[in-house]
Each structure stands twice: as structure tokens, then as C-alpha cells.
């Protein structure tokens, strides 16, 4: 009888979580929206792809990879407790920014009324004009910057860094010394969980708005393809920079490790909101114009391409350093 592949053993609770977790999430979604539940499995496809990539890499050189058991628990925790903590932090950022920018005046009250809207259908011309005035105000642009660079960028990328911190403390330095790619596996597990919950949420919003199938397909492309790629690329970039710091001796602080991902994340979201604001919207409402939609998707795809290219550069640099070590 052949020995099990290293890093793949799972405890009974972890196995149950793997077998029952996704179906339970889909059934829970079905209780709120059956149509969303039908589309929800699409959000799990990146997880299946990553598991296959990890399994192949682990079979070739298991000494360098992360263990599956911690990855399962990181996956479960990031999408539940982690997202809850981030949501609370984002609420605090929003409330703080609102208090500084608007105080308790009438403009602040109107801002939150408009920010909470998910559709402008049925609004009068005067209401649309008031909404457009708020959208073009400097307070709205500063609020969006605080929300997306601090609330989204800093808070969410810090959440993605926590699995790396776990990996650093999981074993003693000597024990984890050969496992110099585990950070990447743990960070990706957290980012995948984060992306799934976010994707299902956007699918649910689109379904509840009774969008046409072409618009729903656009949402799937924006959130499941571009959105998940962005989350994964940002997490991978942070993990690779942390590997450089801890295993290759590069001098970087925690802030230096996550800063590129924070800036990418904030700019990605801020750019999307800029297109929404350009149509007179406060908060997020998908641009209605074809040209603006194409421009927004093109900008998002370009940014994902840029950070993906940076991830490739970081990976190649580590491979070069590995080759240098072997020759020495």
C-alpha cells in the first residue's frame, strides 16, 4: 500500500468541512434566492482550479508547499470571521470619514440616502440633479478614497496577510525553512474564500435586480473572472514579497510587504466608482452607457494585467535566486 502524499492528510472535521461546506453554502443561498444558488457553483471554479495547481506542485516538491489542513481552515475562517471583521472595520472607516466630511448637516443625511440606493429607477429629475451634485462634490471623492484605500485596500489586504502571519508562527524557523512556498498557498486559500463570498453577493444583487442574461453574464465576468483574479493576484504579490523578506533576507517591514497590494486594490475599486460617479451616482451603480462600461472593464482588465505581470516578475526573481543558491 503506497504512502499518502505529504501535506494532504486531513482530520475528520476538515474532511467534513470540505464535503459539507460548499453544498451547505449553496443551500443557504437557495433559501434566499434559488436563481443565485443555480449560479453560485461558478464562484467555486477558481477554488477548484487552485486546488488542482497546488496538488500538482505538491506532488513534485512537497517540502516547499503548505499543508492542506491549515489551508482548509484558513479558507473557512477568511470567508466568515475574517469578512465579518473587515466589514466592521469598513463601517468604522465610513462613519469616521462621514463625520469628518459632512458632520451632522443635511448634506450628510442626503449623502447616506443616496449612497444606500441600488437603483435610480423612478427618481424625478430634481432628485437625479441633487444626486448628481452630491456625486460631483469633493466630499464624495474624498469619501471614496477613504473607503477604498483604507476600508477596502488596507483592511482587506491585511486580512489576506493574516494567513502568512499564521504560516510564520505555525512552525519553528528551522522546521519551516524548507517550506518556502507555503506563504503563497496559505494566502491564496484566504483570498479564494474572500472572493467566493464577494462573487456570490454580486450575483445575488444582479439577480434581485432582475437583470437580463447579458448583464448577468457581464457581472459574472467582472466579479468571478476579473474580481477573483484581482484578489488572487494581490494575495500572491503579498505572499511573494513576504517570502523574499523571510526566506531571502530582503529588508522590508510589514507595511512594505502589503503596500503594493493595498495601492492596487484601492485604485481598482476607486476607478470603478469613478465611472459610477461620472454618471451622477453616489456609491456603486453599474454604468449604463456602453462606452463607459467598455472603458471601465478595459481599465479593470488592464490593472489586473499589470499586477499579474508584477506577480510573474516576483516569481521569476525567486526562481533566479533559487538557481543562484544551487550553483553556490
Tab-separated table of C-alpha atoms in Angstrom:
chain	number	residue	atom	x	y	z
A	1	UNK	CA	0.000	0.000	0.000
A	2	UNK	CA	1.501	3.334	-1.106
A	3	UNK	CA	2.138	6.058	1.459
A	4	UNK	CA	-0.075	9.155	1.297
A	5	UNK	CA	1.336	12.223	-0.424
A	6	UNK	CA	2.834	14.605	2.181
A	7	UNK	CA	0.755	17.658	3.199
A	8	UNK	CA	-2.535	16.090	2.062
A	9	UNK	CA	-3.771	14.442	5.277
A	10	UNK	CA	-6.951	15.902	6.754
A	11	UNK	CA	-8.615	15.497	10.126
A	12	UNK	CA	-12.226	14.312	10.260
A	13	UNK	CA	-13.592	17.857	10.942
A	14	UNK	CA	-11.640	19.217	7.967
A	15	UNK	CA	-12.935	16.440	5.723
A	16	UNK	CA	-16.499	17.117	6.803
A	17	UNK	CA	-15.977	20.796	6.122
A	18	UNK	CA	-14.747	20.032	2.604
A	19	UNK	CA	-17.641	17.693	1.847
A	20	UNK	CA	-20.444	19.639	3.509
A	21	UNK	CA	-19.276	23.257	3.383
A	22	UNK	CA	-19.862	24.138	-0.296
A	23	UNK	CA	-23.234	22.320	-0.571
A	24	UNK	CA	-24.381	23.965	2.672
A	25	UNK	CA	-23.376	27.405	1.352
A	26	UNK	CA	-25.293	26.797	-1.878
A	27	UNK	CA	-28.364	25.536	0.001
A	28	UNK	CA	-28.237	28.584	2.279
A	29	UNK	CA	-28.069	30.782	-0.809
A	30	UNK	CA	-31.032	28.895	-2.295
A	31	UNK	CA	-33.145	29.776	0.732
A	32	UNK	CA	-32.715	33.450	-0.157
A	33	UNK	CA	-32.549	33.210	-3.960
A	34	UNK	CA	-32.906	29.938	-5.924
A	35	UNK	CA	-31.625	31.569	-9.117
A	36	UNK	CA	-28.493	32.786	-7.336
A	37	UNK	CA	-27.953	29.273	-5.975
A	38	UNK	CA	-28.008	27.893	-9.532
A	39	UNK	CA	-25.190	30.267	-10.486
A	40	UNK	CA	-23.269	30.034	-7.205
A	41	UNK	CA	-21.179	26.963	-8.232
A	42	UNK	CA	-19.497	29.179	-10.831
A	43	UNK	CA	-17.957	31.151	-7.961
A	44	UNK	CA	-16.260	27.956	-6.720
A	45	UNK	CA	-14.450	27.290	-10.012
A	46	UNK	CA	-11.331	29.327	-9.072
A	47	UNK	CA	-11.040	27.226	-5.891
A	48	UNK	CA	-11.148	24.002	-7.914
A	49	UNK	CA	-8.507	25.399	-10.282
A	50	UNK	CA	-6.224	26.427	-7.403
A	51	UNK	CA	-6.555	23.064	-5.655
A	52	UNK	CA	-5.513	21.298	-8.845
A	53	UNK	CA	-2.479	23.597	-9.241
A	54	UNK	CA	-1.497	23.093	-5.592
A	55	UNK	CA	-1.887	19.323	-5.832
A	56	UNK	CA	0.383	19.154	-8.896
A	57	UNK	CA	3.012	21.409	-7.291
A	58	UNK	CA	2.821	19.478	-4.020
A	59	UNK	CA	3.318	16.136	-5.757
A	60	UNK	CA	6.534	17.440	-7.361
A	61	UNK	CA	8.117	19.038	-4.276
A	62	UNK	CA	6.013	18.690	-1.103
A	63	UNK	CA	8.787	20.029	1.151
A	64	UNK	CA	8.219	23.558	-0.128
A	65	UNK	CA	4.404	23.660	-0.112
A	66	UNK	CA	1.807	24.462	2.514
A	67	UNK	CA	-0.204	21.780	4.278
A	68	UNK	CA	-3.774	21.151	3.159
A	69	UNK	CA	-5.289	21.070	6.662
A	70	UNK	CA	-4.358	24.690	7.540
A	71	UNK	CA	-5.436	25.778	4.065
A	72	UNK	CA	-8.922	24.334	4.637
A	73	UNK	CA	-9.322	26.155	7.951
A	74	UNK	CA	-7.907	29.408	6.531
A	75	UNK	CA	-10.400	29.106	3.684
A	76	UNK	CA	-13.308	28.634	6.080
A	77	UNK	CA	-12.219	31.343	8.517
A	78	UNK	CA	-11.367	34.067	5.993
A	79	UNK	CA	-14.797	33.914	4.363
A	80	UNK	CA	-16.700	34.029	7.656
A	81	UNK	CA	-14.978	35.557	10.674
A	82	UNK	CA	-12.445	37.391	8.518
A	83	UNK	CA	-15.035	39.034	6.293
A	84	UNK	CA	-17.149	39.936	9.323
A	85	UNK	CA	-14.181	41.687	10.949
A	86	UNK	CA	-13.352	43.525	7.710
A	87	UNK	CA	-16.980	44.607	7.302
A	88	UNK	CA	-16.988	46.070	10.815
A	89	UNK	CA	-13.717	47.889	10.110
A	90	UNK	CA	-15.148	49.292	6.886
A	91	UNK	CA	-18.226	50.545	8.725
A	92	UNK	CA	-15.952	52.380	11.165
A	93	UNK	CA	-13.979	53.888	8.265
A	94	UNK	CA	-17.203	55.024	6.565
A	95	UNK	CA	-18.626	56.519	9.762
A	96	UNK	CA	-15.364	58.266	10.578
A	97	UNK	CA	-14.949	59.696	7.074
A	98	UNK	CA	-18.586	60.790	7.015
A	99	UNK	CA	-18.281	62.555	10.370
A	100	UNK	CA	-15.182	64.438	9.220
A	101	UNK	CA	-16.536	65.371	5.792
A	102	UNK	CA	-20.202	66.037	6.470
A	103	UNK	CA	-20.648	66.386	10.204
A	104	UNK	CA	-24.332	66.149	11.074
A	105	UNK	CA	-25.633	68.578	8.452
A	106	UNK	CA	-28.314	67.966	5.851
A	107	UNK	CA	-25.765	67.154	3.154
A	108	UNK	CA	-24.542	64.183	5.199
A	109	UNK	CA	-28.075	62.816	5.603
A	110	UNK	CA	-28.739	63.147	1.881
A	111	UNK	CA	-25.414	61.538	1.080
A	112	UNK	CA	-26.263	58.375	3.021
A	113	UNK	CA	-29.735	58.192	1.493
A	114	UNK	CA	-28.210	58.291	-1.977
A	115	UNK	CA	-25.297	56.016	-1.069
A	116	UNK	CA	-27.741	53.293	0.005
A	117	UNK	CA	-29.634	53.274	-3.310
A	118	UNK	CA	-29.110	50.302	-5.610
A	119	UNK	CA	-31.160	51.762	-8.463
A	120	UNK	CA	-32.178	55.175	-9.768
A	121	UNK	CA	-35.364	53.916	-11.385
A	122	UNK	CA	-38.358	56.074	-10.518
A	123	UNK	CA	-36.382	59.132	-9.365
A	124	UNK	CA	-37.606	62.536	-10.502
A	125	UNK	CA	-35.417	64.958	-12.467
A	126	UNK	CA	-34.879	67.094	-9.346
A	127	UNK	CA	-33.825	64.051	-7.321
A	128	UNK	CA	-31.418	62.990	-10.061
A	129	UNK	CA	-29.972	66.517	-10.179
A	130	UNK	CA	-29.444	66.552	-6.408
A	131	UNK	CA	-27.832	63.126	-6.620
A	132	UNK	CA	-25.513	64.284	-9.431
A	133	UNK	CA	-24.488	67.323	-7.373
A	134	UNK	CA	-23.516	65.060	-4.480
A	135	UNK	CA	-21.633	62.743	-6.829
A	136	UNK	CA	-19.524	65.603	-8.191
A	137	UNK	CA	-18.767	67.120	-4.775
A	138	UNK	CA	-15.228	66.948	-3.414
A	139	UNK	CA	-16.598	65.313	-0.274
A	140	UNK	CA	-17.804	62.320	-2.304
A	141	UNK	CA	-14.395	61.863	-3.960
A	142	UNK	CA	-12.558	62.090	-0.642
A	143	UNK	CA	-15.049	59.708	0.979
A	144	UNK	CA	-14.499	57.179	-1.828
A	145	UNK	CA	-10.739	57.481	-1.399
A	146	UNK	CA	-11.030	56.740	2.329
A	147	UNK	CA	-13.424	53.857	1.727
A	148	UNK	CA	-11.417	52.157	-0.988
A	149	UNK	CA	-7.824	52.828	0.007
A	150	UNK	CA	-8.352	52.327	3.744
A	151	UNK	CA	-11.584	50.359	4.137
A	152	UNK	CA	-11.109	48.090	1.106
A	153	UNK	CA	-7.400	48.246	0.286
A	154	UNK	CA	-5.789	48.330	3.715
A	155	UNK	CA	-8.358	46.272	5.632
A	156	UNK	CA	-8.887	43.554	3.027
A	157	UNK	CA	-5.213	43.168	2.145
A	158	UNK	CA	-4.390	42.968	5.850
A	159	UNK	CA	-6.904	40.123	6.096
A	160	UNK	CA	-5.116	38.379	3.217
A	161	UNK	CA	-1.810	38.851	5.061
A	162	UNK	CA	-3.022	37.074	8.214
A	163	UNK	CA	-2.615	33.554	6.707
A	164	UNK	CA	1.013	34.483	6.017
A	165	UNK	CA	1.431	35.533	9.649
A	166	UNK	CA	-0.073	32.186	10.617
A	167	UNK	CA	2.422	30.368	8.404
A	168	UNK	CA	5.278	32.265	10.020
A	169	UNK	CA	4.210	31.178	13.506
A	170	UNK	CA	2.895	27.715	12.643
A	171	UNK	CA	6.303	26.096	12.908
A	172	UNK	CA	9.705	26.958	14.285
A	173	UNK	CA	12.039	28.709	11.878
A	174	UNK	CA	14.143	25.584	11.327
A	175	UNK	CA	11.073	23.421	10.720
A	176	UNK	CA	9.580	25.809	8.181
A	177	UNK	CA	12.862	26.682	6.479
A	178	UNK	CA	12.373	24.280	3.525
A	179	UNK	CA	8.677	25.222	3.250
A	180	UNK	CA	9.415	28.479	1.441
A	181	UNK	CA	6.332	28.455	-0.789
A	182	UNK	CA	3.782	27.810	1.957
A	183	UNK	CA	3.040	31.537	2.333
A	184	UNK	CA	1.729	31.543	-1.219
A	185	UNK	CA	-0.584	28.579	-0.593
A	186	UNK	CA	-1.997	29.995	2.652
A	187	UNK	CA	-2.525	33.489	1.218
A	188	UNK	CA	-4.297	32.114	-1.841
A	189	UNK	CA	-6.597	29.983	0.319
A	190	UNK	CA	-7.730	33.084	2.208
A	191	UNK	CA	-8.153	35.166	-0.954
A	192	UNK	CA	-10.213	32.455	-2.666
A	193	UNK	CA	-12.652	32.303	0.237
A	194	UNK	CA	-12.921	36.077	0.283
A	195	UNK	CA	-13.554	36.168	-3.468
A	196	UNK	CA	-16.259	33.492	-3.366
A	197	UNK	CA	-18.373	35.326	-0.800
A	198	UNK	CA	-17.972	38.593	-2.681
A	199	UNK	CA	-18.834	36.989	-6.025
A	200	UNK	CA	-21.987	35.318	-4.694
A	201	UNK	CA	-23.015	38.645	-3.160
A	202	UNK	CA	-22.717	40.448	-6.501
A	203	UNK	CA	-24.536	37.638	-8.306
A	204	UNK	CA	-27.334	37.879	-5.741
A	205	UNK	CA	-27.604	41.646	-6.252
A	206	UNK	CA	-27.788	41.223	-10.020
A	207	UNK	CA	-30.426	38.500	-9.786
A	208	UNK	CA	-32.569	40.514	-7.374
A	209	UNK	CA	-32.450	43.465	-9.766
A	210	UNK	CA	-33.807	41.060	-12.412
A	211	UNK	CA	-31.025	41.883	-14.824
A	212	UNK	CA	-31.098	40.427	-18.310
A	213	UNK	CA	-28.921	37.425	-19.051
A	214	UNK	CA	-26.353	39.527	-20.996
A	215	UNK	CA	-25.988	41.879	-17.996
A	216	UNK	CA	-25.779	38.910	-15.651
A	217	UNK	CA	-23.044	37.421	-17.831
A	218	UNK	CA	-21.212	40.752	-17.624
A	219	UNK	CA	-21.485	40.660	-13.834
A	220	UNK	CA	-20.038	37.132	-13.799
A	221	UNK	CA	-17.121	38.267	-15.950
A	222	UNK	CA	-16.478	41.362	-13.830
A	223	UNK	CA	-16.750	39.634	-10.459
A	224	UNK	CA	-15.849	35.953	-10.932
A	225	UNK	CA	-13.162	36.462	-13.579
A	226	UNK	CA	-11.678	39.939	-13.107
A	227	UNK	CA	-12.630	40.332	-9.430
A	228	UNK	CA	-11.282	36.950	-8.349
A	229	UNK	CA	-8.150	37.360	-10.481
A	230	UNK	CA	-7.541	40.704	-8.812
A	231	UNK	CA	-7.967	39.243	-5.319
A	232	UNK	CA	-5.701	36.303	-6.099
A	233	UNK	CA	-3.025	38.413	-7.774
A	234	UNK	CA	-2.942	40.860	-4.853
A	235	UNK	CA	-2.661	37.995	-2.346
A	236	UNK	CA	0.045	36.307	-4.433
A	237	UNK	CA	2.046	39.539	-4.671
A	238	UNK	CA	1.926	40.000	-0.896
A	239	UNK	CA	2.898	36.367	-0.310
A	240	UNK	CA	5.862	36.535	-2.698
A	241	UNK	CA	7.127	39.732	-1.092
A	242	UNK	CA	6.787	38.106	2.345
A	243	UNK	CA	8.777	35.123	1.044
A	244	UNK	CA	11.500	37.495	-0.123
A	245	UNK	CA	11.548	39.090	3.310
A	246	UNK	CA	11.554	35.947	5.470
A	247	UNK	CA	13.441	33.447	3.312
A	248	UNK	CA	15.741	35.537	1.142
A	249	UNK	CA	16.711	38.284	3.558
A	250	UNK	CA	15.153	41.318	1.843
A	251	UNK	CA	14.704	44.222	4.246
A	252	UNK	CA	11.008	45.037	4.325
A	253	UNK	CA	8.537	45.955	7.032
A	254	UNK	CA	5.011	44.530	7.184
A	255	UNK	CA	3.847	47.755	5.539
A	256	UNK	CA	6.370	47.350	2.740
A	257	UNK	CA	5.129	43.814	2.123
A	258	UNK	CA	1.450	44.703	1.670
A	259	UNK	CA	1.706	48.265	0.257
A	260	UNK	CA	1.671	47.342	-3.476
A	261	UNK	CA	-1.438	45.176	-2.981
A	262	UNK	CA	-3.139	47.939	-0.963
A	263	UNK	CA	-2.485	50.511	-3.696
A	264	UNK	CA	-3.671	48.152	-6.429
A	265	UNK	CA	-6.841	47.228	-4.554
A	266	UNK	CA	-7.709	50.818	-3.683
A	267	UNK	CA	-7.065	52.108	-7.201
A	268	UNK	CA	-9.031	49.250	-8.783
A	269	UNK	CA	-12.137	49.983	-6.672
A	270	UNK	CA	-11.734	53.763	-6.812
A	271	UNK	CA	-11.531	53.629	-10.613
A	272	UNK	CA	-14.754	51.627	-10.821
A	273	UNK	CA	-16.547	54.121	-8.554
A	274	UNK	CA	-15.241	56.979	-10.677
A	275	UNK	CA	-17.182	55.605	-13.656
A	276	UNK	CA	-20.279	55.290	-11.493
A	277	UNK	CA	-19.870	58.878	-10.218
A	278	UNK	CA	-19.378	60.167	-13.751
A	279	UNK	CA	-22.999	59.167	-14.428
A	280	UNK	CA	-24.209	61.124	-11.412
A	281	UNK	CA	-24.255	58.259	-8.921
A	282	UNK	CA	-23.316	58.218	-5.264
A	283	UNK	CA	-21.987	54.805	-4.244
A	284	UNK	CA	-21.979	51.932	-6.702
A	285	UNK	CA	-24.426	51.637	-9.570
A	286	UNK	CA	-23.130	49.960	-12.691
A	287	UNK	CA	-22.599	52.420	-15.573
A	288	UNK	CA	-25.452	52.222	-18.059
A	289	UNK	CA	-23.630	53.527	-21.118
A	290	UNK	CA	-21.941	51.007	-23.418
A	291	UNK	CA	-18.822	53.141	-23.946
A	292	UNK	CA	-18.310	53.724	-20.230
A	293	UNK	CA	-18.879	50.054	-19.471
A	294	UNK	CA	-16.271	49.051	-22.055
A	295	UNK	CA	-13.852	51.664	-20.699
A	296	UNK	CA	-14.410	50.517	-17.099
A	297	UNK	CA	-13.951	46.828	-17.929
A	298	UNK	CA	-10.899	47.696	-20.017
A	299	UNK	CA	-9.374	49.659	-17.144
A	300	UNK	CA	-10.075	46.819	-14.702
A	301	UNK	CA	-8.616	44.228	-17.080
A	302	UNK	CA	-5.558	46.418	-17.627
A	303	UNK	CA	-4.959	46.772	-13.901
A	304	UNK	CA	-5.346	43.029	-13.349
A	305	UNK	CA	-2.865	42.528	-16.187
A	306	UNK	CA	-0.375	44.902	-14.559
A	307	UNK	CA	-0.474	43.255	-11.134
A	308	UNK	CA	-0.401	39.777	-12.715
A	309	UNK	CA	2.724	40.784	-14.618
A	310	UNK	CA	4.266	42.008	-11.357
A	311	UNK	CA	3.476	38.649	-9.751
A	312	UNK	CA	5.263	36.919	-12.636
A	313	UNK	CA	8.283	39.176	-12.146
A	314	UNK	CA	8.401	38.405	-8.426
A	315	UNK	CA	8.127	34.676	-9.123
A	316	UNK	CA	10.893	34.740	-11.720
A	317	UNK	CA	13.119	36.657	-9.319
A	318	UNK	CA	12.674	33.931	-6.697
A	319	UNK	CA	13.457	31.272	-9.285
A	320	UNK	CA	16.650	33.124	-10.223
A	321	UNK	CA	17.676	33.290	-6.572
A	322	UNK	CA	16.987	29.567	-6.201
A	323	UNK	CA	19.185	28.832	-9.206
A	324	UNK	CA	21.950	31.013	-7.749
A	325	UNK	CA	21.761	29.153	-4.431
A	326	UNK	CA	22.083	25.805	-6.178
A	327	UNK	CA	25.150	26.884	-8.132
A	328	UNK	CA	26.774	28.203	-4.952
